[in-house]
Coordinates of C-alpha atoms in Angstrom, one line a residue:
Chain G
M1 CA 27.5 10.5 -6.3
K2 CA 25.8 13.4 -4.8
G3 CA 23.3 12.7 -2.0
L4 CA 24.9 9.5 -0.9
E5 CA 26.4 11.1 2.1
L6 CA 23.1 12.5 3.1
I7 CA 21.4 9.2 3.3
G8 CA 24.3 7.7 5.3
L9 CA 22.2 7.0 8.4
E10 CA 19.5 5.1 6.4
I11 CA 22.2 3.1 4.5
A12 CA 23.8 2.2 7.8
V13 CA 20.4 1.0 9.2
I14 CA 19.7 -1.2 6.1
A15 CA 23.2 -2.6 6.2
A16 CA 22.8 -3.4 9.9
G17 CA 19.5 -5.3 9.0
I18 CA 21.2 -7.3 6.2
A19 CA 24.2 -8.0 8.5
I20 CA 21.8 -9.4 11.1
L21 CA 20.2 -11.6 8.5
L22 CA 23.6 -12.9 7.5
L23 CA 24.9 -13.3 11.0
D24 CA 21.9 -15.5 11.7
L25 CA 23.5 -18.2 9.5
W26 CA 26.6 -18.5 11.6
T27 CA 24.9 -18.2 15.0
A28 CA 24.1 -21.2 17.2
K29 CA 20.4 -21.6 17.9
E30 CA 20.6 -20.8 21.5
D31 CA 22.5 -17.6 20.8
K32 CA 20.1 -16.2 18.3
R33 CA 18.2 -14.0 20.6
R34 CA 21.4 -12.3 21.6
L35 CA 21.6 -10.9 18.0
G36 CA 19.1 -8.4 19.3
Y37 CA 21.7 -6.9 21.5
A38 CA 24.0 -6.6 18.4
A39 CA 21.2 -4.9 16.5
A40 CA 20.4 -2.6 19.4
L41 CA 24.1 -1.7 19.7
L42 CA 24.3 -0.9 16.0
V43 CA 21.2 1.3 16.3
G44 CA 22.8 3.1 19.3
V45 CA 25.9 3.7 17.3
I46 CA 23.9 5.1 14.4
F47 CA 22.0 7.3 16.9
L48 CA 25.3 8.8 18.2
A49 CA 26.5 9.1 14.6
S50 CA 23.5 11.3 13.8
F51 CA 25.0 13.9 16.0
A52 CA 28.3 13.8 14.3
M53 CA 26.8 14.4 10.9
L54 CA 28.5 17.4 9.3
F55 CA 25.7 19.7 8.8
E56 CA 25.4 23.1 7.1
G57 CA 21.7 24.0 7.0
R58 CA 19.1 22.4 4.9
Q59 CA 20.3 20.1 2.2
E60 CA 18.4 18.5 -0.6
A61 CA 19.3 15.5 -2.8
F62 CA 17.8 13.2 -5.4
H63 CA 16.1 16.1 -7.3
G64 CA 14.6 17.6 -4.2
M65 CA 12.9 14.4 -3.2
Y66 CA 15.0 13.9 -0.1
V67 CA 15.7 16.7 2.3
L68 CA 17.9 16.7 5.3
D69 CA 17.3 19.4 7.9
E70 CA 17.0 19.6 11.7
F71 CA 13.4 18.6 11.5
A72 CA 14.2 15.4 9.6
L73 CA 17.1 14.7 12.1
F74 CA 14.8 15.2 15.0
F75 CA 12.5 12.5 13.7
K76 CA 15.3 10.2 12.7
R77 CA 16.6 10.3 16.3
F78 CA 13.1 9.8 17.5
F79 CA 12.8 6.6 15.4
L80 CA 16.2 5.4 16.4
I81 CA 15.5 5.7 20.1
A82 CA 12.2 3.9 19.5
A83 CA 13.8 1.1 17.6
L84 CA 16.6 0.8 20.2
L85 CA 14.0 0.3 23.0
V86 CA 11.9 -2.0 20.8
L87 CA 14.9 -4.2 20.1
L88 CA 15.8 -4.5 23.7
I89 CA 12.2 -5.4 24.5
S90 CA 12.2 -8.0 21.8
V91 CA 15.2 -9.8 23.2
E92 CA 13.1 -10.4 26.2
F93 CA 10.3 -11.5 24.1
A94 CA 12.3 -13.7 21.8
D95 CA 11.6 -17.0 23.5
R96 CA 7.9 -16.6 22.6
F97 CA 8.7 -16.8 18.9
E98 CA 9.0 -20.3 17.6
S99 CA 11.4 -19.4 14.9
G100 CA 12.8 -16.4 13.0
V101 CA 14.2 -14.4 15.9
A102 CA 17.0 -12.9 13.8
E103 CA 14.5 -12.1 11.1
Y104 CA 12.4 -10.3 13.6
Y105 CA 15.3 -8.0 14.4
A106 CA 16.2 -7.5 10.8
I107 CA 12.7 -6.6 9.7
T108 CA 12.4 -4.2 12.7
L109 CA 15.6 -2.5 11.3
F110 CA 14.1 -2.3 7.8
A111 CA 11.0 -0.7 9.2
L112 CA 13.2 1.7 11.0
A113 CA 14.9 2.5 7.7
G114 CA 11.5 3.2 6.1
M115 CA 10.6 5.6 9.0
M116 CA 13.9 7.4 8.6
F117 CA 13.3 7.9 4.9
A118 CA 9.8 9.1 5.8
A119 CA 11.4 11.8 8.0
S120 CA 13.1 13.2 5.0
A121 CA 10.5 12.7 2.3
N122 CA 9.8 15.9 0.4
D123 CA 8.0 14.3 -2.5
F124 CA 4.9 12.1 -2.9
T125 CA 7.0 9.3 -4.5
L126 CA 9.2 9.0 -1.5
L127 CA 6.3 9.5 0.8
F128 CA 4.5 6.5 -0.7
V129 CA 7.5 4.2 -1.0
S130 CA 8.6 4.9 2.6
I131 CA 5.1 4.4 4.0
E132 CA 4.8 1.2 2.1
L133 CA 8.1 -0.1 3.3
V134 CA 7.0 0.6 6.9
A135 CA 3.7 -1.1 6.2
V136 CA 5.1 -4.2 4.6
C137 CA 7.5 -4.7 7.5
F138 CA 4.6 -4.3 10.0
Y139 CA 2.4 -6.8 8.1
V140 CA 5.1 -9.4 8.8
L141 CA 5.9 -8.2 12.4
V142 CA 2.2 -8.2 13.4
S143 CA 1.6 -11.8 12.4
F144 CA 5.0 -13.0 13.6
Q145 CA 3.6 -15.4 16.2
R146 CA 1.8 -17.4 13.7
Q147 CA 1.2 -20.2 16.1
R148 CA -1.2 -17.9 17.9
D149 CA -4.6 -17.3 16.3
R150 CA -4.8 -13.9 17.7
S151 CA -1.6 -12.8 16.1
L152 CA -2.6 -14.1 12.7
E153 CA -6.0 -12.5 13.0
A154 CA -4.4 -9.2 13.8
G155 CA -2.0 -9.6 10.9
V156 CA -4.9 -10.2 8.4
K157 CA -6.9 -7.3 9.8
Y158 CA -3.9 -5.0 9.5
L159 CA -3.1 -6.2 6.0
I160 CA -6.6 -5.7 4.7
T161 CA -7.2 -2.3 6.2
G162 CA -3.6 -1.2 5.5
A163 CA -3.9 -2.2 1.8
L164 CA -7.2 -0.3 1.6
S165 CA -5.7 2.8 3.1
G166 CA -2.7 2.5 0.8
G167 CA -5.1 2.4 -2.2
F168 CA -6.7 5.6 -1.0
L169 CA -3.3 7.2 -0.6
V170 CA -2.1 6.4 -4.1
Y171 CA -5.4 7.5 -5.6
G172 CA -5.1 10.8 -3.7
I173 CA -1.5 11.3 -4.9
A174 CA -2.7 10.7 -8.5
L175 CA -5.5 13.3 -8.1
I176 CA -3.0 15.8 -6.7
Y177 CA -0.5 15.1 -9.5
G178 CA -3.2 15.4 -12.1
T179 CA -4.2 18.8 -10.8
A180 CA -0.8 20.3 -9.8
G181 CA 1.5 18.6 -12.3
T182 CA 4.2 18.0 -9.6
L183 CA 4.9 15.6 -6.9
N184 CA 7.4 17.8 -5.0
F185 CA 6.1 19.5 -1.8
R186 CA 8.2 22.6 -2.4
E187 CA 7.0 23.0 -6.0
L188 CA 3.5 22.4 -4.8
A189 CA 3.8 25.4 -2.4
S190 CA 4.9 27.7 -5.2
L191 CA 1.7 27.0 -7.2
G192 CA -0.9 29.7 -7.3
P193 CA -4.0 29.5 -5.1
E194 CA -6.2 28.8 -8.1
V195 CA -4.5 25.4 -8.4
L196 CA -4.1 24.7 -4.7
E197 CA -7.7 25.7 -4.0
S198 CA -9.2 23.6 -6.8
R199 CA -11.6 21.0 -5.6
L200 CA -9.9 18.1 -7.3
L201 CA -6.7 18.8 -5.4
L202 CA -8.5 19.1 -2.1
L203 CA -10.2 15.8 -2.8
G204 CA -6.8 14.3 -3.5
L205 CA -5.6 15.8 -0.2
L206 CA -8.5 14.2 1.6
F207 CA -7.5 10.8 0.2
V208 CA -3.9 11.3 1.3
F209 CA -5.3 12.1 4.8
V210 CA -7.0 8.7 4.7
G211 CA -3.7 7.0 4.1
L212 CA -1.7 8.9 6.7
G213 CA -4.6 9.0 9.2
F214 CA -4.6 5.2 9.1
K215 CA -1.0 5.2 10.2
I216 CA -1.6 7.8 12.9
A217 CA -4.8 6.0 14.1
V218 CA -7.2 8.9 13.6
V219 CA -10.9 8.4 13.7
P220 CA -12.5 7.2 11.4
F221 CA -9.5 5.2 10.3
Q222 CA -8.8 3.7 13.7
I223 CA -10.9 0.6 13.5
W224 CA -7.9 -1.8 13.3
V225 CA -6.1 -0.4 16.4
P226 CA -7.5 -2.3 19.4
D227 CA -7.5 -5.7 17.7
V228 CA -4.0 -5.3 16.2
Y229 CA -2.6 -3.9 19.4
Q230 CA -4.0 -6.8 21.3
G231 CA -3.0 -9.5 18.9
A232 CA 0.5 -8.5 17.7
P233 CA 3.6 -9.4 19.7
V234 CA 4.3 -6.9 22.4
P235 CA 7.5 -5.4 20.8
T236 CA 5.6 -4.9 17.5
T237 CA 2.8 -3.2 19.3
A238 CA 5.3 -0.9 21.0
F239 CA 6.9 -0.1 17.6
L240 CA 3.5 0.4 16.0
A241 CA 2.4 2.8 18.7
A242 CA 5.5 4.9 18.6
G243 CA 7.3 4.4 15.3
S244 CA 4.5 3.9 12.8
K245 CA 2.5 6.8 14.3
G246 CA 5.6 9.0 14.2
A247 CA 6.1 8.2 10.5
G248 CA 2.5 9.2 9.7
V249 CA 2.9 12.4 11.7
V250 CA 6.2 13.4 10.1
L251 CA 4.8 12.9 6.6
L252 CA 1.7 14.8 7.4
A253 CA 3.6 17.6 9.0
R254 CA 6.0 17.9 6.1
L255 CA 3.2 17.9 3.6
L256 CA 1.0 20.4 5.4
Y257 CA 3.7 22.7 6.6
T258 CA 5.8 23.0 3.4
G259 CA 3.6 21.9 0.5
L260 CA 0.2 23.1 1.5
R261 CA 1.0 25.9 3.9
P262 CA -0.7 28.5 1.6
I263 CA -4.0 26.8 2.1
A264 CA -3.7 26.3 5.8
D265 CA -7.2 27.7 6.3
R266 CA -8.6 24.8 4.2
W267 CA -7.0 21.9 6.0
G268 CA -7.0 23.4 9.5
P269 CA -10.7 23.0 10.2
V270 CA -10.7 19.4 8.8
L271 CA -7.9 18.5 11.1
V272 CA -9.6 20.0 14.1
M273 CA -12.8 18.2 13.4
L274 CA -11.0 14.9 13.1
A275 CA -8.9 15.6 16.2
M276 CA -12.1 16.3 18.3
L277 CA -13.7 13.1 17.0
T278 CA -10.6 11.1 17.7
I279 CA -10.2 12.4 21.3
L280 CA -13.9 11.8 22.1
Y281 CA -13.9 8.3 20.5
G282 CA -10.7 7.1 22.0
G283 CA -11.5 8.5 25.5
L284 CA -15.0 7.1 25.7
C285 CA -14.1 3.7 24.3
A286 CA -11.1 3.3 26.7
I287 CA -13.3 3.6 29.8
P288 CA -14.8 0.1 29.8
Q289 CA -11.6 -1.7 28.6
R290 CA -10.3 -4.4 30.9
N291 CA -7.5 -5.7 28.7
F292 CA -4.4 -3.6 29.1
R293 CA -3.3 -3.8 25.5
R294 CA -6.7 -2.8 24.1
L295 CA -6.6 0.1 26.6
M296 CA -3.2 1.1 25.1
G297 CA -4.8 1.0 21.7
Y298 CA -7.5 3.4 22.7
S299 CA -4.9 5.5 24.5
S300 CA -3.0 5.7 21.2
I301 CA -6.1 7.0 19.5
V302 CA -6.6 9.7 22.1
N303 CA -3.0 10.7 21.8
A304 CA -3.4 10.8 18.0
G305 CA -6.2 13.3 18.6
F306 CA -3.9 15.6 20.7
I307 CA -1.2 15.4 18.1
L308 CA -3.6 16.3 15.3
L309 CA -4.9 19.3 17.4
A310 CA -1.4 20.7 17.7
L311 CA -0.8 20.1 14.0
A312 CA -4.0 21.9 13.1
A313 CA -2.8 25.2 14.6
G314 CA -0.7 25.7 11.5
T315 CA 1.9 27.7 13.4
A316 CA 5.5 27.1 14.4
D317 CA 4.3 26.8 18.0
G318 CA 1.9 24.1 17.0
L319 CA 4.5 22.1 15.1
A320 CA 6.9 22.4 18.0
A321 CA 4.2 21.2 20.4
T322 CA 3.6 18.2 18.1
L323 CA 7.3 17.3 18.2
F324 CA 7.5 17.6 22.0
Y325 CA 4.2 15.7 22.5
L326 CA 5.5 12.8 20.4
A327 CA 8.8 12.7 22.3
A328 CA 6.9 12.5 25.6
Y329 CA 4.4 10.0 24.2
L330 CA 7.3 7.8 23.0
Y331 CA 8.6 7.2 26.6
G332 CA 5.2 6.8 28.1
V333 CA 4.4 4.0 25.5
M334 CA 7.7 2.4 25.9
G335 CA 7.5 2.4 29.6
A336 CA 4.1 0.6 29.4
F337 CA 5.2 -2.0 26.9
V338 CA 8.5 -2.9 28.5
V339 CA 6.6 -3.7 31.7
L340 CA 4.0 -5.7 29.7
C341 CA 6.7 -7.7 28.1
L342 CA 8.6 -8.5 31.3
A343 CA 5.7 -9.1 33.6
R344 CA 4.0 -12.0 32.0
C345 CA 2.2 -14.9 33.5
P346 CA 2.9 -18.2 31.7
G347 CA 0.1 -20.0 30.1
Q348 CA -2.3 -17.1 30.1
E349 CA -3.3 -15.2 27.1
D350 CA -5.1 -12.5 29.0
E351 CA -3.0 -9.7 30.5
T352 CA -5.1 -8.9 33.5
C353 CA -2.9 -11.0 35.7
V354 CA 0.1 -9.1 34.6
L355 CA -0.9 -6.0 36.3
A356 CA -2.6 -7.3 39.5
G357 CA -0.1 -7.2 42.3
L358 CA 2.8 -6.1 40.1
H359 CA 4.4 -4.2 43.0
H360 CA 4.9 -7.5 44.9
R361 CA 6.7 -9.0 41.9
S362 CA 8.9 -6.2 40.9
P363 CA 8.8 -2.7 42.5
L364 CA 10.9 -1.3 39.7
L365 CA 8.5 -2.3 37.0
A366 CA 5.5 -1.2 39.1
A367 CA 7.2 2.2 39.5
T368 CA 8.0 2.4 35.7
L369 CA 4.4 1.5 34.8
T370 CA 3.0 4.1 37.2
L371 CA 5.3 6.8 35.9
A372 CA 4.4 5.9 32.3
M373 CA 0.7 6.1 33.1
V374 CA 1.1 9.3 35.0
S375 CA 3.0 10.7 32.0
L376 CA 0.4 9.6 29.5
A377 CA -2.4 11.0 31.7
G378 CA -0.6 14.3 31.7
I379 CA 0.1 14.8 35.4
P380 CA 3.0 16.9 36.5
P381 CA 6.0 16.3 36.9
A382 CA 6.0 13.7 34.1
A383 CA 6.7 14.4 30.5
G384 CA 3.2 14.0 29.3
F385 CA 2.0 17.0 31.3
F386 CA 4.3 19.3 29.5
G387 CA 3.3 17.8 26.2
K388 CA -0.4 18.5 26.8
F389 CA 0.5 21.9 28.1
Q390 CA 2.3 22.7 24.9
V391 CA -0.7 21.6 22.8
F392 CA -3.1 23.8 24.9
K393 CA -0.6 26.7 24.6
A394 CA -0.5 26.3 20.8
V395 CA -4.3 26.2 20.5
I396 CA -4.8 29.2 22.8
G397 CA -1.9 31.1 21.3
Q398 CA -3.7 31.1 18.0
G399 CA -6.7 32.7 19.5
A400 CA -9.6 33.3 17.2
A401 CA -7.5 32.3 14.2
F402 CA -7.8 28.7 15.4
P403 CA -10.8 26.9 13.9
Y404 CA -13.5 26.3 16.5
P405 CA -11.2 27.3 19.4
A406 CA -13.8 26.9 22.2
W407 CA -15.0 23.5 21.0
A408 CA -11.5 22.2 20.5
L409 CA -10.4 23.3 23.9
G410 CA -13.5 21.9 25.6
V411 CA -13.0 18.5 23.9
A412 CA -9.3 18.5 24.7
V413 CA -10.0 19.2 28.4
F414 CA -12.7 16.5 28.4
G415 CA -10.3 14.0 26.8
A416 CA -7.6 14.8 29.4
V417 CA -9.9 14.3 32.3
V418 CA -11.3 11.0 30.9
S419 CA -7.8 9.7 30.3
L420 CA -6.9 10.6 33.9
Y421 CA -9.6 8.1 34.9
F422 CA -8.5 5.1 32.8
Y423 CA -4.8 5.6 33.2
L424 CA -5.1 5.8 37.0
N425 CA -7.3 2.8 37.0
V426 CA -4.3 0.9 35.7
V427 CA -2.2 2.2 38.6
R428 CA -4.9 1.2 41.0
T429 CA -4.8 -2.4 39.6
V430 CA -1.1 -2.5 40.1
F431 CA -1.1 -1.5 43.7
W432 CA -4.5 -2.1 45.2
S433 CA -6.0 -5.2 43.5
S434 CA -6.2 -8.3 45.5
T435 CA -4.0 -11.1 44.1
S436 CA -3.4 -14.5 45.5
E437 CA -1.2 -16.5 43.1
S438 CA 1.9 -15.8 41.0
V439 CA 4.0 -13.7 43.3
A440 CA 7.2 -14.9 41.9
P441 CA 9.6 -12.0 41.5
I442 CA 10.4 -11.0 38.0
R443 CA 14.0 -11.3 36.8
I444 CA 15.2 -8.4 34.6
S445 CA 18.3 -8.7 32.5
H446 CA 21.0 -6.0 32.6
A447 CA 20.3 -4.6 29.2
T448 CA 16.6 -4.3 29.8
R449 CA 17.2 -2.8 33.2
W450 CA 19.1 0.0 31.5
A451 CA 16.3 0.4 29.0
V452 CA 13.9 0.8 32.0
Y453 CA 16.2 3.4 33.6
L454 CA 16.4 5.2 30.3
V455 CA 12.6 5.4 30.1
I456 CA 12.3 6.6 33.7
F457 CA 15.0 9.2 33.3
A458 CA 13.6 10.5 30.0
I459 CA 10.1 10.8 31.4
L460 CA 11.3 12.8 34.4
W461 CA 13.8 14.8 32.4
L462 CA 11.2 15.9 29.8
G463 CA 8.8 16.7 32.6
I464 CA 11.0 18.6 34.9
L465 CA 13.5 20.2 32.6
P466 CA 11.7 20.3 29.2
G467 CA 13.8 23.2 28.0
A468 CA 16.5 21.2 26.1
I469 CA 14.1 19.1 24.1
L470 CA 11.8 22.1 23.6
N471 CA 14.7 24.1 22.2
L472 CA 15.6 21.2 19.9
A473 CA 12.0 21.0 18.7
E474 CA 11.8 24.7 18.1
Y475 CA 15.2 24.6 16.3
A476 CA 13.9 21.8 14.2
V477 CA 10.7 23.7 13.3
H478 CA 12.8 26.8 12.4
S479 CA 14.8 24.7 10.0
M480 CA 11.7 24.2 8.0
G481 CA 11.5 27.9 7.4
L482 CA 8.6 28.6 9.8
Chain S
M1 CA -10.6 7.9 -33.3
Q2 CA -8.4 8.1 -30.1
D3 CA -11.3 9.6 -28.2
V4 CA -13.7 6.9 -29.2
L5 CA -11.1 4.2 -28.2
F6 CA -10.6 6.0 -24.9
Y7 CA -14.3 5.8 -24.1
I8 CA -14.5 2.2 -25.1
F9 CA -11.6 1.1 -23.0
A10 CA -12.6 3.3 -20.0
A11 CA -16.1 1.9 -20.1
L12 CA -14.8 -1.7 -20.3
T13 CA -12.5 -1.0 -17.4
L14 CA -15.3 0.3 -15.2
V15 CA -17.8 -2.4 -16.1
C16 CA -15.4 -5.3 -15.7
G17 CA -14.0 -3.8 -12.5
F18 CA -17.5 -3.6 -11.1
L19 CA -18.2 -7.2 -12.1
V20 CA -15.0 -8.3 -10.3
V21 CA -16.4 -7.2 -6.9
A22 CA -20.2 -7.4 -7.5
N23 CA -21.3 -9.8 -10.1
P24 CA -25.1 -10.2 -9.9
F25 CA -25.1 -13.5 -11.7
T26 CA -22.5 -15.6 -9.9
R27 CA -20.4 -15.5 -6.7
N28 CA -17.8 -17.8 -8.2
P29 CA -14.3 -16.4 -7.5
V30 CA -12.9 -17.8 -10.7
T31 CA -15.4 -15.6 -12.7
S32 CA -14.2 -12.6 -10.6
A33 CA -10.6 -13.4 -11.5
M34 CA -11.4 -13.7 -15.2
F35 CA -13.1 -10.3 -15.1
L36 CA -10.0 -8.9 -13.4
V37 CA -8.1 -10.1 -16.4
L38 CA -10.4 -8.2 -18.7
T39 CA -10.1 -5.1 -16.4
I40 CA -6.3 -5.2 -16.7
M41 CA -6.4 -5.8 -20.4
S42 CA -8.6 -2.7 -21.0
M43 CA -6.3 -0.7 -18.7
A44 CA -3.4 -1.8 -20.9
G45 CA -5.4 -0.3 -23.7
L46 CA -5.6 3.0 -21.9
F47 CA -1.8 2.9 -21.4
V48 CA -1.4 2.4 -25.1
L49 CA -3.5 5.4 -25.8
L50 CA -1.2 7.4 -23.5
E51 CA 1.7 6.1 -25.6
A52 CA 3.1 4.2 -22.6
F53 CA 3.8 1.1 -24.6
F54 CA 6.2 -0.4 -22.1
L55 CA 3.7 -0.1 -19.2
A56 CA 1.0 -1.6 -21.4
A57 CA 3.2 -4.6 -22.1
V58 CA 4.1 -5.0 -18.5
Q59 CA 0.5 -4.7 -17.5
V60 CA -0.4 -7.6 -19.7
L61 CA 2.7 -9.7 -19.0
V62 CA 2.9 -9.3 -15.2
Y63 CA -0.6 -8.6 -14.1
A64 CA -2.8 -10.4 -16.6
G65 CA -0.3 -13.1 -16.9
A66 CA 1.7 -13.9 -13.8
V67 CA -0.4 -12.4 -11.0
I68 CA -3.8 -13.7 -12.2
V69 CA -2.3 -17.2 -12.6
L70 CA -1.2 -16.9 -8.9
F71 CA -4.7 -15.8 -8.0
L72 CA -6.3 -18.7 -9.7
F73 CA -3.9 -21.1 -8.0
V74 CA -4.9 -19.7 -4.6
I75 CA -8.6 -19.8 -5.5
M76 CA -8.3 -23.5 -6.5
V77 CA -6.2 -24.5 -3.6
L78 CA -8.5 -22.9 -1.0
D79 CA -11.9 -24.3 -0.6
L80 CA -14.2 -21.3 -1.2
Q81 CA -17.5 -23.1 -1.0
V82 CA -18.3 -21.5 2.3
E83 CA -17.4 -18.0 1.1
E84 CA -19.7 -18.5 -1.9
R85 CA -22.7 -19.3 0.2
R86 CA -22.1 -16.6 2.7
K87 CA -24.7 -13.9 2.9
Y88 CA -23.6 -10.4 3.7
P89 CA -25.6 -8.7 6.5
R90 CA -28.0 -6.1 5.2
S91 CA -26.6 -3.4 7.5
A92 CA -23.1 -3.9 6.0
M93 CA -24.5 -3.6 2.5
L94 CA -26.4 -0.5 3.4
S95 CA -23.5 1.3 5.1
G96 CA -21.2 0.3 2.3
G97 CA -23.6 1.7 -0.2
I98 CA -24.0 5.0 1.7
V99 CA -20.2 5.4 1.8
A100 CA -19.8 4.6 -1.9
A101 CA -22.6 7.0 -2.8
A102 CA -21.1 9.8 -0.6
L103 CA -17.7 9.3 -2.2
L104 CA -19.2 9.3 -5.7
S105 CA -21.1 12.6 -5.0
V106 CA -18.0 14.3 -3.7
M107 CA -16.0 13.1 -6.7
L108 CA -18.6 14.3 -9.1
A109 CA -18.7 17.7 -7.4
A110 CA -14.9 17.9 -7.7
M111 CA -15.0 17.0 -11.4
R112 CA -17.5 19.7 -12.2
E113 CA -14.9 22.3 -11.3
L114 CA -11.7 21.3 -13.0
P115 CA -8.8 23.7 -12.9
G116 CA -7.5 25.3 -16.0
T117 CA -5.3 23.2 -18.2
T118 CA -2.0 22.6 -16.6
D119 CA 0.8 21.5 -18.9
G120 CA 0.6 17.8 -18.8
P121 CA 3.8 15.9 -18.6
A122 CA 5.4 15.1 -21.9
L123 CA 4.3 11.8 -23.2
E124 CA 7.2 9.5 -23.5
G125 CA 6.4 5.9 -23.3
S126 CA 9.5 4.4 -24.7
T127 CA 11.4 1.9 -22.6
A128 CA 14.6 4.0 -22.7
A129 CA 12.8 7.1 -21.4
L130 CA 11.2 5.1 -18.6
G131 CA 14.5 3.5 -17.7
G132 CA 16.2 6.9 -17.6
L133 CA 13.5 8.2 -15.3
L134 CA 13.7 5.3 -13.0
F135 CA 17.5 5.3 -12.7
R136 CA 18.0 9.0 -12.6
H137 CA 15.1 11.0 -11.3
Y138 CA 13.5 8.3 -9.2
L139 CA 16.7 6.4 -8.2
L140 CA 16.1 6.6 -4.4
P141 CA 12.5 5.3 -4.3
F142 CA 13.5 2.7 -6.9
E143 CA 16.3 1.4 -4.6
M144 CA 14.0 1.6 -1.6
V145 CA 11.6 -0.7 -3.3
S146 CA 14.4 -3.3 -3.4
V147 CA 14.5 -3.2 0.5
L148 CA 10.8 -3.5 0.5
L149 CA 10.9 -6.6 -1.7
L150 CA 13.7 -8.2 0.4
T151 CA 11.5 -7.7 3.5
A152 CA 8.5 -9.1 1.7
M153 CA 10.5 -12.2 0.7
V154 CA 11.9 -12.8 4.2
G155 CA 8.4 -12.3 5.6
V156 CA 6.6 -14.6 3.2
I157 CA 9.1 -17.4 3.9
L158 CA 8.8 -17.0 7.6
L159 CA 5.0 -16.9 7.5
S160 CA 4.5 -19.7 5.1
K161 CA 7.2 -22.3 5.8
R162 CA 5.8 -25.5 7.0
K163 CA 7.9 -26.3 10.0
L164 CA 8.5 -23.7 12.5
K165 CA 11.6 -25.1 14.0

């Protein structure tokens, strides 16, 4: 059957998930957490296989619904790396689940499959189904520690707000279909301006923004972020921050840059407005935070703003900046959460004790966290600096064609400065806060040590020699015909 | 005749849907569920007018039948007395009302300027046509839904089983 070979990576991921579910039956209870290594290994193999995929340009399958190009592959690799790191973190976290460890890995894999389908979605049907697959997986993953009230509360909040945004999304799709008569992005682009500019279609597009903005954590659809980030298990939070946001971004990028490219002047200003609001809100709310995970929630909102700003440029440069920024953001987030997962203090819900005096307990983790914070804050030579630089470059490169260029740049600079403060505050707590108790050194398993090395290496590599990834991003953007 | 029926069913859907969420006479959740049945029934009527007979039947069988029964079970198992007596803060009502009004005005503005008639999709509501679409054109999303359902099943069992060990 045609198309089956194109979705090979996704089929492999789903098969791996089902295999983990089945292996669970024959695994002794004390070995169950090790299944996570098996899952991570499978994901690693699939990641390598993604480079071996025979590839001759852009290919479509399933009536143009599914498209495989370099852009899709870039995001598939992004999601695979994110899932690999998340699985390694969750092996460390596994003893905090009372049951269902193998299921946790399996559902993580199913979420990964949903994200990978999202990377290739070229049609509203596939967009909706893949986003719902990711959402359903996260409803479960967020409330996984059901013995903890906070986790359940986060699960309920995520479920209700997620269902509401899903309702808006499907309503928007219905309005667009009713106006345009097609669900396919490519066919949408070929329609005349009188259809694309019609108010009903723009209203539908606004509703689709609601659904995708919820995933990306854009203001005003961000209200769930701090609570869910705080309540969910640490690996879930990491996957939510990197993977789920990435899925929203890839869907939005594909929709705007293929389907609605002719009306870029209509959605550009809306995106810039939302981006400015998002950066301001996230930056200002992050300042008083004392809980590290809530801080990461607001940091995720600020970063969503920068991503949106790059997307709003509507140019190839803007899209390439988005891709690079996401890659840099991924390692920053993973660096933070791997430390958060390892450096715990038993019996305490609050995470303030995790950070205080971390450099006594584990210099490696303290260095990782510092590097991650430096990267997220956008200080050279870490990856985040170059990501922010690319975003600014895309905005300035557009010149007067960019909607509200002066305002957007001002807000972006303000956001960058404010985030400098709250990220470096974390570093200050790690090294200079007075701590008396719990100076037991932290034991790190071999696999996790490698994950930590990977994160450190990637942050430095992307920061010092960004050329390779930047070329990859530009290549991916060109594959979309920009 | 069809137009008249459309307006009747559409009005019924809207009125009953409103009564599900905001019934001025009672806050009893069972009443809400019953109005939901009526909403779904009138939506089935709309599907019939679109000649989508299979969807209309599924709407009645699955939603009005199975799903609502499940809702009623949950309502009866849970003790909702507290919920019934709870008063919503005025600020929440006010902001909700403002958002709803804003949304309504935007939608009305959009409706005023409908685009020229596009060729609507051919009306084919027979079960065979629907099956053909699902298994040919929409095969990939259809199969993905099966993964979604598997995840949902695993998740529900995990989150609801009595003993954690």
